[in-house]
GROMACS .gro file of C-alpha atoms in nm:
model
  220
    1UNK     CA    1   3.628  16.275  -4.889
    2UNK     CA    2   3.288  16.109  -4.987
    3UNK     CA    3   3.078  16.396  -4.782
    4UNK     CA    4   3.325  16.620  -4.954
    5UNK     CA    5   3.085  16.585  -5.284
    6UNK     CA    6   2.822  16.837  -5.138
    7UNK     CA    7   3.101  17.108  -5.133
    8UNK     CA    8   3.041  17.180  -5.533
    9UNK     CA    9   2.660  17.182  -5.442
   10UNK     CA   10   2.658  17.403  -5.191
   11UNK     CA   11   2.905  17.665  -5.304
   12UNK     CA   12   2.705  17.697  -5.599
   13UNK     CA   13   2.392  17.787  -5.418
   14UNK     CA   14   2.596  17.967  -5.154
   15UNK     CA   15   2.764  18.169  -5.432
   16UNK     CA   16   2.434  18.179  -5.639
   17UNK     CA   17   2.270  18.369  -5.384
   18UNK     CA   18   2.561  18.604  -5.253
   19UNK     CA   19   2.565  18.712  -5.644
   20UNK     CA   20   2.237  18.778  -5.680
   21UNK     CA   21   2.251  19.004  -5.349
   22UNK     CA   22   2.568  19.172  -5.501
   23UNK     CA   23   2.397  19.223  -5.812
   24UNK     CA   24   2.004  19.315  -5.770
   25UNK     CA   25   1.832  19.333  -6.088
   26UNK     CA   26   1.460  19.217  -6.213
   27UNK     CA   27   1.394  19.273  -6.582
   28UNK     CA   28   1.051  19.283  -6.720
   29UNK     CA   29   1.209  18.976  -6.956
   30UNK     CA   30   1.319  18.752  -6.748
   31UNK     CA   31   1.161  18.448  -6.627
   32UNK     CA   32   0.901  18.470  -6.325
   33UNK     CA   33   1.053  18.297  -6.052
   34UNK     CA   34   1.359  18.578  -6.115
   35UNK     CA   35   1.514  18.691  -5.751
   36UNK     CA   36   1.245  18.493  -5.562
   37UNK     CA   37   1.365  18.237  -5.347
   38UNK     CA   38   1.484  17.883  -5.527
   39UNK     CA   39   1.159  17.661  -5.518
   40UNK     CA   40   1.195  17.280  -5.536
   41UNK     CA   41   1.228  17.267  -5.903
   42UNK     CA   42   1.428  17.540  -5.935
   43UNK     CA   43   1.698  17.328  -5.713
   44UNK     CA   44   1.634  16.994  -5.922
   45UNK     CA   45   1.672  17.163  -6.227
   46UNK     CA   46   2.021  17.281  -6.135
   47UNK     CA   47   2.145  16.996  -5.907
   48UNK     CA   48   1.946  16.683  -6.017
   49UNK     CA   49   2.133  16.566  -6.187
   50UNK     CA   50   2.436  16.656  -5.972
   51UNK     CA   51   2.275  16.471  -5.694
   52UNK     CA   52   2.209  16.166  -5.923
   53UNK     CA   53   2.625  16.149  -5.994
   54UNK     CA   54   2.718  16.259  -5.600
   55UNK     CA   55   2.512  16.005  -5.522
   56UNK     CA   56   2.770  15.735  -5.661
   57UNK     CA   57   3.042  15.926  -5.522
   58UNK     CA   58   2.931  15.983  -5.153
   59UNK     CA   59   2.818  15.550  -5.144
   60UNK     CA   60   3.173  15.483  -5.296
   61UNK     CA   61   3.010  15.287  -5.574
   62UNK     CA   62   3.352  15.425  -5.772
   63UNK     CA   63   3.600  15.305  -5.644
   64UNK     CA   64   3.860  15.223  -5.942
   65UNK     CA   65   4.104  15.510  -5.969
   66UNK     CA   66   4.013  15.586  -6.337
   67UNK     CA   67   3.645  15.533  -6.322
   68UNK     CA   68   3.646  15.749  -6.025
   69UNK     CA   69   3.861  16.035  -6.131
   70UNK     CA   70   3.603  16.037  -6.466
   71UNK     CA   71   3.272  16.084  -6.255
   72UNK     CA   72   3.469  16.314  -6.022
   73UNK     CA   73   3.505  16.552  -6.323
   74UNK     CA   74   3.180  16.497  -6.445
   75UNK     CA   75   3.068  16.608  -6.106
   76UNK     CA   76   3.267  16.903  -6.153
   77UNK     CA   77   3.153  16.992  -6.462
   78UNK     CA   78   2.746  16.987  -6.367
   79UNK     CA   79   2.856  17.218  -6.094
   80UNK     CA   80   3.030  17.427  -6.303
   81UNK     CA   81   2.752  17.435  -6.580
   82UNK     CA   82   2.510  17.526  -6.302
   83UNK     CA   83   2.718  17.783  -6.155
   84UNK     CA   84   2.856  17.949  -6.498
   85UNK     CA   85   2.462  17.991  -6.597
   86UNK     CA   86   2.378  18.123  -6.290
   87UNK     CA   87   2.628  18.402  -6.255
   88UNK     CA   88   2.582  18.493  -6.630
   89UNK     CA   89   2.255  18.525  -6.614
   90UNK     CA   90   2.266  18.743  -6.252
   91UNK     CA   91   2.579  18.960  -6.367
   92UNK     CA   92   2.472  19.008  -6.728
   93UNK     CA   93   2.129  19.156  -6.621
   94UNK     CA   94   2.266  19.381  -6.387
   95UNK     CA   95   2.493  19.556  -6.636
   96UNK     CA   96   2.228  19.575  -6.943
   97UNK     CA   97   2.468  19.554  -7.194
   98UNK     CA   98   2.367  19.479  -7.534
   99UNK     CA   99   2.218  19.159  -7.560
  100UNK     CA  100   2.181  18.936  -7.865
  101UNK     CA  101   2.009  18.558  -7.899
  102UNK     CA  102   2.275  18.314  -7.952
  103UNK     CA  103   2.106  18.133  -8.216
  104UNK     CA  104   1.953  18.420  -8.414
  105UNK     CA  105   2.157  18.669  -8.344
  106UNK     CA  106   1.905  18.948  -8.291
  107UNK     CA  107   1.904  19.204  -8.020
  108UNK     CA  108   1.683  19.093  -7.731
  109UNK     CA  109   1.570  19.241  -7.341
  110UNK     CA  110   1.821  19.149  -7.111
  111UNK     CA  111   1.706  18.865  -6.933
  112UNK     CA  112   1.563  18.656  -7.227
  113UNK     CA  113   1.615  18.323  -7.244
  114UNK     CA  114   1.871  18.280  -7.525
  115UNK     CA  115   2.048  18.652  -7.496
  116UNK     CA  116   2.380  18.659  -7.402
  117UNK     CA  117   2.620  18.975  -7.321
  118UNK     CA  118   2.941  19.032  -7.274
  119UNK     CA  119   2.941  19.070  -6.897
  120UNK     CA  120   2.734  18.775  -6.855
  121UNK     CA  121   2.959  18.551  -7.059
  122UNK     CA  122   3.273  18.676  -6.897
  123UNK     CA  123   3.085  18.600  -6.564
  124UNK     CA  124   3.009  18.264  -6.641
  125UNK     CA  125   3.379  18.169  -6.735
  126UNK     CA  126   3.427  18.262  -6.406
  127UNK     CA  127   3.176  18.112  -6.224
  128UNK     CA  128   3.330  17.800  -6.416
  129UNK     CA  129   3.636  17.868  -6.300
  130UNK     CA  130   3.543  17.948  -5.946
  131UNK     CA  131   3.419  17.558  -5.899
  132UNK     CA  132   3.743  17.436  -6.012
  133UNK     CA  133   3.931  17.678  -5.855
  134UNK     CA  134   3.757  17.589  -5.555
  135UNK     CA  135   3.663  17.231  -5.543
  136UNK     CA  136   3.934  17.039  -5.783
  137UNK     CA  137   4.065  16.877  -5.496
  138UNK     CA  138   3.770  16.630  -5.531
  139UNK     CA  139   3.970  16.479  -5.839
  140UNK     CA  140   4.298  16.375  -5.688
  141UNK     CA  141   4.358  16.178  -6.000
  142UNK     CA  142   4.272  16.420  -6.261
  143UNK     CA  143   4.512  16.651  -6.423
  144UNK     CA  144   4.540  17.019  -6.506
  145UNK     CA  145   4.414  16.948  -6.855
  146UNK     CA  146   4.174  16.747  -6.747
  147UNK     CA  147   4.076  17.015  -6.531
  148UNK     CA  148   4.111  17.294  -6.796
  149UNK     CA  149   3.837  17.049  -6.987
  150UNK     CA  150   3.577  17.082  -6.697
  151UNK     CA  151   3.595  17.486  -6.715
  152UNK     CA  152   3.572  17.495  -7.070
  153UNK     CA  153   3.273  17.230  -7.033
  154UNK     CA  154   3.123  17.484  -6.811
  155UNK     CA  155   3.147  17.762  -7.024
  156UNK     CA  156   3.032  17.595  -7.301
  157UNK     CA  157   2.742  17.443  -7.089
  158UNK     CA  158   2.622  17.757  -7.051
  159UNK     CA  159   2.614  17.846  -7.384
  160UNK     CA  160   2.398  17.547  -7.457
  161UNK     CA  161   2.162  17.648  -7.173
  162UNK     CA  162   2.129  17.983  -7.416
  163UNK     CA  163   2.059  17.765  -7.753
  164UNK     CA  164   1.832  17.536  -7.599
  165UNK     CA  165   1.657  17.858  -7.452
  166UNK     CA  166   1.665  17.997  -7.769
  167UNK     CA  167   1.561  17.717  -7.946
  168UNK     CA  168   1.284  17.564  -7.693
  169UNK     CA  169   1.177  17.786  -7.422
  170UNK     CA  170   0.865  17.976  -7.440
  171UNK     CA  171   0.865  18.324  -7.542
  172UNK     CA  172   0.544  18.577  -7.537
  173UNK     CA  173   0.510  18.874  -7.689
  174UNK     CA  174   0.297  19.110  -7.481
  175UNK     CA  175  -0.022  19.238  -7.678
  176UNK     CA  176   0.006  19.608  -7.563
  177UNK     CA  177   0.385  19.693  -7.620
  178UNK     CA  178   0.504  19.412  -7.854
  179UNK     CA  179   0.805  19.344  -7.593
  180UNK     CA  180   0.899  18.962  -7.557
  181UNK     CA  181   0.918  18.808  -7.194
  182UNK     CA  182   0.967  18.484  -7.089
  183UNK     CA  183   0.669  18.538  -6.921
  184UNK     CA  184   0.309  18.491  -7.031
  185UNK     CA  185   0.097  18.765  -6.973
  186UNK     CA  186  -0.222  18.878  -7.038
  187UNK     CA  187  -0.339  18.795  -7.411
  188UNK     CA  188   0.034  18.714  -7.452
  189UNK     CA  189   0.115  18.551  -7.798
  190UNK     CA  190   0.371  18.248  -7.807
  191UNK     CA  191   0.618  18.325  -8.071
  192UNK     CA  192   0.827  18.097  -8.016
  193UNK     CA  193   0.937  17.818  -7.835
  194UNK     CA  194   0.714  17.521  -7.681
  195UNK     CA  195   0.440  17.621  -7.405
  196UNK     CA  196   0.541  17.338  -7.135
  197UNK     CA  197   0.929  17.415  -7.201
  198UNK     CA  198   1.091  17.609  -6.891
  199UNK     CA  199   1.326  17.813  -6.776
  200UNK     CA  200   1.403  17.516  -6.523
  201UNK     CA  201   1.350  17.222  -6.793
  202UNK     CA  202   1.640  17.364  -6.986
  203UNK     CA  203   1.872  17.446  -6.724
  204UNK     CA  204   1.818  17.050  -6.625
  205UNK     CA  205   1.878  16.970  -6.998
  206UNK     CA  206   2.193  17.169  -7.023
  207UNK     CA  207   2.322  17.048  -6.748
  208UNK     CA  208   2.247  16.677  -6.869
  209UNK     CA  209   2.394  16.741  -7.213
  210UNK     CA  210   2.718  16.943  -7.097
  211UNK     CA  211   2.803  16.630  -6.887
  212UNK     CA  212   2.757  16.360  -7.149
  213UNK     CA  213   2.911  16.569  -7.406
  214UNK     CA  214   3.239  16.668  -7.161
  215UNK     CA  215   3.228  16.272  -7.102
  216UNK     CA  216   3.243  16.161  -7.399
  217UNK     CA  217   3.581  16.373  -7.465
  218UNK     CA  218   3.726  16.320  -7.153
  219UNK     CA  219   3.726  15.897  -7.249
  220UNK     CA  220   3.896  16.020  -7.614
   0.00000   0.00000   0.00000
């Protein structure tokens, strides 16, 4: 069951990627790396950390029932933070719906860090979901609410990859149309945000967070 820990992992690059062929999209706001291939960071970013925790799991350095039923789910829940993001941010770019900034509350371009829609939240509740649905055998001790937990950990993950983008990503205001972008262009003014924060910095930060913060309630 050790080698089982990649399953998470892979389904949520295998499901990133079938998404974002189901969905093709590229907004003029999004971040630049949007529908190119996953570089090196990009796959730290979103399973680091992951790989840090699977790490334990696939050496058997858990093996107490309780201690490794806890990692188990926090296992689960960087998958499911990664994959809820993910899908959100594919699905809800595709559609265009209105999009506002979580923290300010302002309409923004689909595909700014810190927007969120309502078919981009719905599909990251899913995508939550999905790795539970999908890969909750992993945690033979947990139980359904502990399960429940990881989903809503997820979901609320991937709300704090939206403050955090909000918050500290980079955004640029293009000189010649006064549109904001993740992206820097020419003569492009930061407006807010920090220069050296990423799109991939956060998602690693999210994930980090939405663990430790789902940990610390699951031991409650």
């Amino acid at each position: 069951m050790r080698i089982g820990w990649l399953t998470p992992l892979l389904l949520f690059l295998i499901s990133s990627s079938i998404i974002g062929k189901i969905f093709p999209v590229k907004t003029k706001a999004g971040d630049a790396k949007q529908k190119l291939p996953r570089d090196a960071t990009q796959v730290l970013a979103n399973g680091g950390y992951y790989g840090y925790l699977a790490s334990g799991a696939i050496s058997g350095a858990w093996s107490f029932n309780y201690f490794e039923s806890a990692f188990a789910l926090s296992l689960l829940t960087a998958a499911a933070i990664a994959t809820a993001d993910t899908w959100s941010s594919e699905i809800g770019q595709y559609f265009k719906r209105p999009t506002y900034d979580l923290v300010k509350w302002r309409k923004v371009p689909a595909g700014l860090s810190g927007g969120v829609s309502l078919p981009g939240t719905l599909a990251g509740l899913v995508g939550a979901a999905f790795i539970v649905a999908t890969c909750g055998w992993l945690a033979p001790y947990a139980e359904w609410p502990d399960l429940a937990l990881v989903i809503i950990a997820g979901f609320f993950g991937m709300l704090l990859d939206s403050v955090l983008g909000s918050l500290l990503q980079a955004t640029y205001r293009d000189p010649a149309t006064g549109a904001l972008s993740d992206v820097q262009r020419d003569g492009g003014e930061l407006v807010s945000g920090f220069s050296w924060m990423t799109n991939d910095l956060v998602n690693f930060l999210a994930i980090a967070m939405g663990v430790t913060l789902a940990g610390l309630v699951l031991t409650l």
